PDB file of C-alpha atoms and ligand atoms in Angstrom:
ATOM      1  CA  UNK A  22     -31.514 -30.587   8.225  1.00 75.00           C
ATOM      2  CA  UNK A  23     -32.909 -27.380   9.691  1.00 85.00           C
ATOM      3  CA  UNK A  24     -29.740 -26.880  11.703  1.00 88.00           C
ATOM      4  CA  UNK A  25     -27.603 -27.231   8.551  1.00 90.00           C
ATOM      5  CA  UNK A  26     -29.729 -24.669   6.787  1.00 90.00           C
ATOM      6  CA  UNK A  27     -29.483 -22.300   9.735  1.00 89.00           C
ATOM      7  CA  UNK A  28     -25.701 -22.713   9.882  1.00 85.00           C
ATOM      8  CA  UNK A  29     -25.286 -22.050   6.196  1.00 89.00           C
ATOM      9  CA  UNK A  30     -27.535 -18.960   6.387  1.00 90.00           C
ATOM     10  CA  UNK A  31     -25.513 -17.732   9.372  1.00 86.00           C
ATOM     11  CA  UNK A  32     -22.259 -18.234   7.443  1.00 87.00           C
ATOM     12  CA  UNK A  33     -23.689 -16.313   4.487  1.00 91.00           C
ATOM     13  CA  UNK A  34     -24.715 -13.501   6.805  1.00 91.00           C
ATOM     14  CA  UNK A  35     -21.269 -13.313   8.436  1.00 91.00           C
ATOM     15  CA  UNK A  36     -19.617 -13.223   5.007  1.00 93.00           C
ATOM     16  CA  UNK A  37     -21.908 -10.354   4.028  1.00 95.00           C
ATOM     17  CA  UNK A  38     -21.047  -8.419   7.208  1.00 96.00           C
ATOM     18  CA  UNK A  39     -17.341  -8.989   6.545  1.00 96.00           C
ATOM     19  CA  UNK A  40     -17.653  -7.575   3.029  1.00 97.00           C
ATOM     20  CA  UNK A  41     -19.430  -4.570   4.517  1.00 98.00           C
ATOM     21  CA  UNK A  42     -16.604  -4.143   7.035  1.00 98.00           C
ATOM     22  CA  UNK A  43     -14.118  -4.043   4.147  1.00 98.00           C
ATOM     23  CA  UNK A  44     -16.240  -1.615   2.127  1.00 98.00           C
ATOM     24  CA  UNK A  45     -17.269   0.705   4.958  1.00 98.00           C
ATOM     25  CA  UNK A  46     -14.281   0.690   7.312  1.00 98.00           C
ATOM     26  CA  UNK A  47     -11.177  -0.195   5.292  1.00 98.00           C
ATOM     27  CA  UNK A  48     -11.458   1.063   1.716  1.00 98.00           C
ATOM     28  CA  UNK A  49     -12.760   4.565   2.604  1.00 98.00           C
ATOM     29  CA  UNK A  50      -9.830   5.015   5.018  1.00 97.00           C
ATOM     30  CA  UNK A  51      -7.314   4.222   2.314  1.00 98.00           C
ATOM     31  CA  UNK A  52      -6.453   0.541   2.683  1.00 98.00           C
ATOM     32  CA  UNK A  53      -5.632  -0.396  -0.912  1.00 97.00           C
ATOM     33  CA  UNK A  54      -3.672  -3.631  -0.956  1.00 98.00           C
ATOM     34  CA  UNK A  55      -5.928  -6.179  -2.657  1.00 98.00           C
ATOM     35  CA  UNK A  56      -4.476  -9.162  -0.827  1.00 98.00           C
ATOM     36  CA  UNK A  57      -4.973  -7.460   2.550  1.00 98.00           C
ATOM     37  CA  UNK A  58      -8.577  -6.585   1.685  1.00 98.00           C
ATOM     38  CA  UNK A  59      -9.185 -10.135   0.543  1.00 98.00           C
ATOM     39  CA  UNK A  60      -7.765 -11.608   3.761  1.00 98.00           C
ATOM     40  CA  UNK A  61      -9.858  -9.206   5.870  1.00 98.00           C
ATOM     41  CA  UNK A  62     -12.921 -10.307   3.911  1.00 97.00           C
ATOM     42  CA  UNK A  63     -12.093 -13.962   4.433  1.00 97.00           C
ATOM     43  CA  UNK A  64     -10.937 -14.499   8.043  1.00 98.00           C
ATOM     44  CA  UNK A  65     -13.840 -15.245  10.397  1.00 97.00           C
ATOM     45  CA  UNK A  66     -13.240 -12.580  13.022  1.00 97.00           C
ATOM     46  CA  UNK A  67     -16.315 -13.614  15.050  1.00 95.00           C
ATOM     47  CA  UNK A  68     -14.649 -16.950  15.852  1.00 96.00           C
ATOM     48  CA  UNK A  69     -11.818 -15.102  17.661  1.00 97.00           C
ATOM     49  CA  UNK A  70     -14.054 -13.350  20.220  1.00 97.00           C
ATOM     50  CA  UNK A  71     -16.123 -14.705  23.114  1.00 96.00           C
ATOM     51  CA  UNK A  72     -19.613 -15.971  22.279  1.00 93.00           C
ATOM     52  CA  UNK A  73     -21.354 -12.982  23.824  1.00 94.00           C
ATOM     53  CA  UNK A  74     -19.462 -10.633  21.461  1.00 96.00           C
ATOM     54  CA  UNK A  75     -19.980 -12.609  18.243  1.00 91.00           C
ATOM     55  CA  UNK A  76     -22.661 -10.312  16.854  1.00 90.00           C
ATOM     56  CA  UNK A  77     -20.359  -7.332  17.453  1.00 94.00           C
ATOM     57  CA  UNK A  78     -17.186  -8.831  15.992  1.00 95.00           C
ATOM     58  CA  UNK A  79     -17.223  -6.713  12.806  1.00 97.00           C
ATOM     59  CA  UNK A  80     -17.821  -3.370  14.485  1.00 97.00           C
ATOM     60  CA  UNK A  81     -15.403  -0.503  13.983  1.00 97.00           C
ATOM     61  CA  UNK A  82     -13.527  -0.702  17.294  1.00 96.00           C
ATOM     62  CA  UNK A  83     -11.457  -3.012  19.507  1.00 96.00           C
ATOM     63  CA  UNK A  84     -13.255  -5.590  21.684  1.00 96.00           C
ATOM     64  CA  UNK A  85     -12.274  -7.133  25.012  1.00 96.00           C
ATOM     65  CA  UNK A  86     -10.625 -10.562  25.209  1.00 96.00           C
ATOM     66  CA  UNK A  87      -9.393 -12.396  28.339  1.00 95.00           C
ATOM     67  CA  UNK A  88      -6.647 -11.089  30.656  1.00 94.00           C
ATOM     68  CA  UNK A  89      -7.840  -7.497  30.243  1.00 92.00           C
ATOM     69  CA  UNK A  90      -6.530  -7.390  26.686  1.00 94.00           C
ATOM     70  CA  UNK A  91      -8.204  -6.449  23.409  1.00 95.00           C
ATOM     71  CA  UNK A  92      -8.616  -7.679  19.857  1.00 96.00           C
ATOM     72  CA  UNK A  93      -7.548  -4.708  17.742  1.00 96.00           C
ATOM     73  CA  UNK A  94      -9.962  -2.678  15.614  1.00 97.00           C
ATOM     74  CA  UNK A  95     -10.284  -4.195  12.096  1.00 98.00           C
ATOM     75  CA  UNK A  96      -8.935  -1.022  10.437  1.00 98.00           C
ATOM     76  CA  UNK A  97      -5.782  -1.029  12.578  1.00 98.00           C
ATOM     77  CA  UNK A  98      -5.155  -4.716  11.792  1.00 98.00           C
ATOM     78  CA  UNK A  99      -5.531  -3.984   8.060  1.00 98.00           C
ATOM     79  CA  UNK A 100      -3.395  -0.835   8.200  1.00 98.00           C
ATOM     80  CA  UNK A 101      -0.529  -2.514  10.078  1.00 98.00           C
ATOM     81  CA  UNK A 102      -0.658  -5.561   7.831  1.00 98.00           C
ATOM     82  CA  UNK A 103      -0.557  -3.376   4.729  1.00 98.00           C
ATOM     83  CA  UNK A 104       2.520  -1.585   6.112  1.00 98.00           C
ATOM     84  CA  UNK A 105       4.417  -4.878   6.158  1.00 98.00           C
ATOM     85  CA  UNK A 106       4.144  -5.131   2.346  1.00 98.00           C
ATOM     86  CA  UNK A 107       3.748  -8.921   2.370  1.00 98.00           C
ATOM     87  CA  UNK A 108       3.799 -10.650  -1.016  1.00 97.00           C
ATOM     88  CA  UNK A 109       3.691 -14.268   0.141  1.00 97.00           C
ATOM     89  CA  UNK A 110       6.312 -16.601   1.547  1.00 96.00           C
ATOM     90  CA  UNK A 111       7.773 -14.241   4.155  1.00 98.00           C
ATOM     91  CA  UNK A 112       8.855 -15.242   7.638  1.00 98.00           C
ATOM     92  CA  UNK A 113       6.947 -13.037  10.093  1.00 98.00           C
ATOM     93  CA  UNK A 114       7.257 -12.478  13.841  1.00 98.00           C
ATOM     94  CA  UNK A 115       4.197 -11.235  15.739  1.00 98.00           C
ATOM     95  CA  UNK A 116       4.389  -9.871  19.282  1.00 98.00           C
ATOM     96  CA  UNK A 117       1.092 -10.151  21.204  1.00 98.00           C
ATOM     97  CA  UNK A 118      -0.896 -13.096  19.821  1.00 98.00           C
ATOM     98  CA  UNK A 119      -3.970 -12.112  21.843  1.00 97.00           C
ATOM     99  CA  UNK A 120      -7.037 -13.651  20.210  1.00 98.00           C
ATOM    100  CA  UNK A 121      -5.027 -14.884  17.227  1.00 98.00           C
ATOM    101  CA  UNK A 122      -7.021 -12.800  14.742  1.00 98.00           C
ATOM    102  CA  UNK A 123      -4.079 -10.767  13.446  1.00 98.00           C
ATOM    103  CA  UNK A 124      -2.092 -14.014  13.332  1.00 98.00           C
ATOM    104  CA  UNK A 125      -4.677 -15.512  10.961  1.00 98.00           C
ATOM    105  CA  UNK A 126      -4.517 -12.457   8.682  1.00 98.00           C
ATOM    106  CA  UNK A 127      -0.717 -12.774   8.577  1.00 98.00           C
ATOM    107  CA  UNK A 128      -0.978 -16.501   7.851  1.00 98.00           C
ATOM    108  CA  UNK A 129      -3.195 -15.711   4.849  1.00 98.00           C
ATOM    109  CA  UNK A 130      -0.575 -13.382   3.396  1.00 98.00           C
ATOM    110  CA  UNK A 131       2.880 -14.657   4.338  1.00 98.00           C
ATOM    111  CA  UNK A 132       4.789 -17.930   4.652  1.00 97.00           C
ATOM    112  CA  UNK A 133       5.786 -18.904   8.178  1.00 98.00           C
ATOM    113  CA  UNK A 134       4.350 -17.064  11.179  1.00 98.00           C
ATOM    114  CA  UNK A 135       5.993 -17.039  14.616  1.00 98.00           C
ATOM    115  CA  UNK A 136       3.859 -15.491  17.343  1.00 98.00           C
ATOM    116  CA  UNK A 137       4.720 -14.628  20.954  1.00 98.00           C
ATOM    117  CA  UNK A 138       2.213 -14.000  23.750  1.00 98.00           C
ATOM    118  CA  UNK A 139       2.844 -13.147  27.397  1.00 97.00           C
ATOM    119  CA  UNK A 140      -0.295 -14.786  28.876  1.00 97.00           C
ATOM    120  CA  UNK A 141      -0.374 -18.605  28.585  1.00 97.00           C
ATOM    121  CA  UNK A 142      -4.199 -18.672  28.653  1.00 97.00           C
ATOM    122  CA  UNK A 143      -4.417 -16.372  25.613  1.00 97.00           C
ATOM    123  CA  UNK A 144      -1.733 -18.310  23.751  1.00 98.00           C
ATOM    124  CA  UNK A 145      -3.502 -21.626  24.395  1.00 98.00           C
ATOM    125  CA  UNK A 146      -6.874 -20.332  23.283  1.00 98.00           C
ATOM    126  CA  UNK A 147      -5.479 -18.682  20.141  1.00 98.00           C
ATOM    127  CA  UNK A 148      -3.627 -21.870  19.284  1.00 98.00           C
ATOM    128  CA  UNK A 149      -6.826 -23.943  19.523  1.00 98.00           C
ATOM    129  CA  UNK A 150      -8.917 -21.454  17.513  1.00 98.00           C
ATOM    130  CA  UNK A 151      -6.286 -21.079  14.786  1.00 98.00           C
ATOM    131  CA  UNK A 152      -5.914 -24.856  14.481  1.00 98.00           C
ATOM    132  CA  UNK A 153      -9.691 -25.246  14.218  1.00 98.00           C
ATOM    133  CA  UNK A 154      -9.738 -22.584  11.493  1.00 98.00           C
ATOM    134  CA  UNK A 155      -7.202 -24.623   9.543  1.00 98.00           C
ATOM    135  CA  UNK A 156      -3.995 -22.672  10.198  1.00 98.00           C
ATOM    136  CA  UNK A 157      -1.628 -25.532  10.914  1.00 95.00           C
ATOM    137  CA  UNK A 158       1.838 -24.032  10.339  1.00 95.00           C
ATOM    138  CA  UNK A 159       1.868 -21.210  12.921  1.00 98.00           C
ATOM    139  CA  UNK A 160       4.466 -21.492  15.691  1.00 98.00           C
ATOM    140  CA  UNK A 161       3.581 -20.226  19.183  1.00 98.00           C
ATOM    141  CA  UNK A 162       5.756 -19.145  22.078  1.00 98.00           C
ATOM    142  CA  UNK A 163       4.636 -17.980  25.513  1.00 97.00           C
ATOM    143  CA  UNK A 164       6.901 -15.363  27.023  1.00 96.00           C
ATOM    144  CA  UNK A 165       8.093 -11.787  26.844  1.00 97.00           C
ATOM    145  CA  UNK A 166       7.838 -10.497  23.302  1.00 97.00           C
ATOM    146  CA  UNK A 167      10.507  -7.881  24.007  1.00 97.00           C
ATOM    147  CA  UNK A 168      13.009 -10.700  23.533  1.00 97.00           C
ATOM    148  CA  UNK A 169      11.563 -11.563  20.124  1.00 98.00           C
ATOM    149  CA  UNK A 170      12.239 -15.175  19.125  1.00 98.00           C
ATOM    150  CA  UNK A 171      15.969 -15.277  18.354  1.00 98.00           C
ATOM    151  CA  UNK A 172      16.067 -18.965  17.313  1.00 98.00           C
ATOM    152  CA  UNK A 173      14.153 -18.283  14.086  1.00 98.00           C
ATOM    153  CA  UNK A 174      15.585 -14.859  13.203  1.00 98.00           C
ATOM    154  CA  UNK A 175      15.969 -13.045  10.893  1.00 98.00           C
ATOM    155  CA  UNK A 176      12.358 -12.120  10.081  1.00 98.00           C
ATOM    156  CA  UNK A 177      11.226 -10.408   6.886  1.00 98.00           C
ATOM    157  CA  UNK A 178       8.568  -8.599   8.886  1.00 98.00           C
ATOM    158  CA  UNK A 179       7.813  -7.968  12.570  1.00 98.00           C
ATOM    159  CA  UNK A 180       4.531  -6.652  13.957  1.00 98.00           C
ATOM    160  CA  UNK A 181       3.670  -5.752  17.555  1.00 98.00           C
ATOM    161  CA  UNK A 182       0.156  -5.327  18.948  1.00 97.00           C
ATOM    162  CA  UNK A 183       1.277  -3.858  22.269  1.00 96.00           C
ATOM    163  CA  UNK A 184       3.080  -0.570  22.814  1.00 96.00           C
ATOM    164  CA  UNK A 185       6.484  -0.137  24.460  1.00 94.00           C
ATOM    165  CA  UNK A 186       8.070   3.248  25.234  1.00 94.00           C
ATOM    166  CA  UNK A 187      10.620   2.345  22.563  1.00 95.00           C
ATOM    167  CA  UNK A 188      11.236  -0.628  20.292  1.00 96.00           C
ATOM    168  CA  UNK A 189      13.170  -3.358  22.125  1.00 96.00           C
ATOM    169  CA  UNK A 190      16.676  -3.720  20.688  1.00 95.00           C
ATOM    170  CA  UNK A 191      16.168  -7.473  20.141  1.00 97.00           C
ATOM    171  CA  UNK A 192      13.399  -6.806  17.617  1.00 98.00           C
ATOM    172  CA  UNK A 193      15.587  -4.574  15.449  1.00 97.00           C
ATOM    173  CA  UNK A 194      18.370  -7.150  15.732  1.00 97.00           C
ATOM    174  CA  UNK A 195      16.052  -9.935  14.568  1.00 98.00           C
ATOM    175  CA  UNK A 196      14.758  -7.996  11.557  1.00 98.00           C
ATOM    176  CA  UNK A 197      16.192  -9.081   8.190  1.00 98.00           C
ATOM    177  CA  UNK A 198      17.911  -6.611   5.894  1.00 98.00           C
ATOM    178  CA  UNK A 199      15.172  -4.740   3.942  1.00 97.00           C
ATOM    179  CA  UNK A 200      12.729  -6.083   6.539  1.00 98.00           C
ATOM    180  CA  UNK A 201       9.836  -4.040   7.901  1.00 98.00           C
ATOM    181  CA  UNK A 202       8.677  -3.612  11.481  1.00 98.00           C
ATOM    182  CA  UNK A 203       5.310  -2.044  12.345  1.00 98.00           C
ATOM    183  CA  UNK A 204       4.571  -1.214  15.971  1.00 98.00           C
ATOM    184  CA  UNK A 205       2.922   1.288  18.295  1.00 98.00           C
ATOM    185  CA  UNK A 206       5.489   3.227  20.320  1.00 97.00           C
ATOM    186  CA  UNK A 207       5.001   5.421  23.381  1.00 95.00           C
ATOM    187  CA  UNK A 208       3.361   5.697  26.782  1.00 88.00           C
ATOM    188  CA  UNK A 209      -0.313   5.029  27.358  1.00 81.00           C
ATOM    189  CA  UNK A 210      -2.458   7.770  25.861  1.00 79.00           C
ATOM    190  CA  UNK A 211       0.242   9.072  23.515  1.00 86.00           C
ATOM    191  CA  UNK A 212       1.243   6.335  21.160  1.00 96.00           C
ATOM    192  CA  UNK A 213       2.443   6.598  17.596  1.00 97.00           C
ATOM    193  CA  UNK A 214       2.156   3.847  15.032  1.00 98.00           C
ATOM    194  CA  UNK A 215       5.601   3.611  13.433  1.00 98.00           C
ATOM    195  CA  UNK A 216       7.019   1.757  10.478  1.00 98.00           C
ATOM    196  CA  UNK A 217      10.723   0.901  10.532  1.00 98.00           C
ATOM    197  CA  UNK A 218      12.633  -0.352   7.500  1.00 98.00           C
ATOM    198  CA  UNK A 219      16.073  -1.870   7.864  1.00 97.00           C
ATOM    199  CA  UNK A 220      18.653  -0.968   5.261  1.00 96.00           C
ATOM    200  CA  UNK A 221      22.006  -2.458   6.176  1.00 94.00           C
ATOM    201  CA  UNK A 222      23.077  -0.796   9.418  1.00 91.00           C
ATOM    202  CA  UNK A 223      20.464   1.955   8.996  1.00 95.00           C
ATOM    203  CA  UNK A 224      16.901   1.947  10.265  1.00 97.00           C
ATOM    204  CA  UNK A 225      14.546   4.314   8.495  1.00 98.00           C
ATOM    205  CA  UNK A 226      11.531   5.329  10.568  1.00 97.00           C
ATOM    206  CA  UNK A 227       8.188   6.635   9.354  1.00 98.00           C
ATOM    207  CA  UNK A 228       5.375   8.001  11.517  1.00 98.00           C
ATOM    208  CA  UNK A 229       2.030   6.632  10.349  1.00 98.00           C
ATOM    209  CA  UNK A 230      -0.678   7.825  12.756  1.00 97.00           C
ATOM    210  CA  UNK A 231      -1.637   8.216  16.403  1.00 95.00           C
ATOM    211  CA  UNK A 232      -3.057   5.068  17.973  1.00 95.00           C
ATOM    212  CA  UNK A 233      -4.221   3.496  21.241  1.00 93.00           C
ATOM    213  CA  UNK A 234      -2.862   0.077  22.109  1.00 94.00           C
ATOM    214  CA  UNK A 235      -2.512  -1.935  25.294  1.00 94.00           C
ATOM    215  CA  UNK A 236       0.982  -1.638  26.804  1.00 94.00           C
ATOM    216  CA  UNK A 237       3.758  -4.176  26.342  1.00 95.00           C
ATOM    217  CA  UNK A 238       3.839  -5.663  29.846  1.00 93.00           C
ATOM    218  CA  UNK A 239       6.621  -6.999  32.077  1.00 80.00           C
ATOM    219  CA  UNK A 240       9.399  -5.968  29.781  1.00 71.00           C
ATOM    220  CA  UNK A 241      12.771  -4.868  31.080  1.00 63.00           C
ATOM    221  CA  UNK A 242      13.061  -1.960  28.682  1.00 54.00           C
TER     222      UNK A 242
HETATM  223  N1  LIG B  14      -3.171  -9.101  17.744  1.00 73.27           N
HETATM  224  C1  LIG B  14      -4.038  -9.339  18.869  1.00 73.27           C
HETATM  225  C2  LIG B  14      -4.071  -8.120  19.738  1.00 73.27           C
HETATM  226  C3  LIG B  14      -3.943  -8.468  21.161  1.00 73.27           C
HETATM  227  S1  LIG B  14      -3.682  -7.074  22.226  1.00 73.27           S
HETATM  228  C4  LIG B  14      -5.412  -9.716  18.384  1.00 73.27           C
HETATM  229  O1  LIG B  14      -5.683  -9.560  17.197  1.00 73.27           O
HETATM  230  O2  LIG B  14      -6.220 -10.203  19.183  1.00 73.27           O
HETATM  231  C5  LIG B  14      -1.955  -7.201  22.554  1.00 73.27           C
HETATM  232  C6  LIG B  14      -1.467  -8.488  23.135  1.00 73.27           C
HETATM  233  O3  LIG B  14      -0.122  -8.292  23.552  1.00 73.27           O
HETATM  234  C7  LIG B  14      -2.235  -8.988  24.350  1.00 73.27           C
HETATM  235  O4  LIG B  14      -2.694 -10.279  24.107  1.00 73.27           O
HETATM  236  C8  LIG B  14      -1.189  -8.972  25.461  1.00 73.27           C
HETATM  237  O5  LIG B  14      -1.358 -10.018  26.375  1.00 73.27           O
HETATM  238  C9  LIG B  14       0.099  -9.106  24.686  1.00 73.27           C
HETATM  239  N2  LIG B  14       1.295  -8.635  25.386  1.00 73.27           N
HETATM  240  C10 LIG B  14       1.420  -7.615  26.269  1.00 73.27           C
HETATM  241  N3  LIG B  14       2.674  -7.497  26.688  1.00 73.27           N
HETATM  242  C11 LIG B  14       3.387  -8.489  26.081  1.00 73.27           C
HETATM  243  C12 LIG B  14       4.746  -8.895  26.116  1.00 73.27           C
HETATM  244  N4  LIG B  14       5.658  -8.281  26.871  1.00 73.27           N
HETATM  245  N5  LIG B  14       5.096  -9.969  25.358  1.00 73.27           N
HETATM  246  C13 LIG B  14       4.197 -10.622  24.581  1.00 73.27           C
HETATM  247  N6  LIG B  14       2.902 -10.265  24.512  1.00 73.27           N
HETATM  248  C14 LIG B  14       2.492  -9.209  25.245  1.00 73.27           C
END
């Protein structure tokens, strides 16, 4: 009885903190898309971090996860998601599953999500957490994200959470016509968040802002 009450109070508190995150960190910085804001207010970010970080899950910065990686800052997740312009039903490829948090946000907003992670331990953990949170349709692959996931291409949107010196060719190839790709590009310490839009044989590129991401590892490019 008491435990149930405590759990429901805790859930209420987390929901309140999430709303505050949306109001204090996302809206003032210009995130406008209502569906993105709703998803950010809904997904239980604290479930995607280690127990000792739970109380800090909604803070305005990245947090460590296993394998020396990070769960991205909430604002950056919202910004990148907004750039993809998802309306529902899209096929999306994510490079760098990490904790699975961004994957959950994508699953709230699009149709089928394919996600690729280099470290098996991260992929396994994210898979378990996402299943427990009720996301049953996501497809996982362990391997080098620079190769994309050719079997399911083309993708309406592609998002990468790790930075390569330039976008791997395979990712542009696997992007659908009119598709959008959001990714950090550049060497450590000098990365630029870029949005690419495919228009036939042309790729239009737009610089969004300077960012700091973990590097895309082990790639041949
Ligand atoms: N979106 C994640 C962010 C994780 S950080 C989240 O919300 O938690 C970036 C991730 O990219 C890390 O998990 C890292 O292991 C992964 N990564 C690094 N290089 C990679 C590569 N070549 N292929 C696939 N994943 C890679």
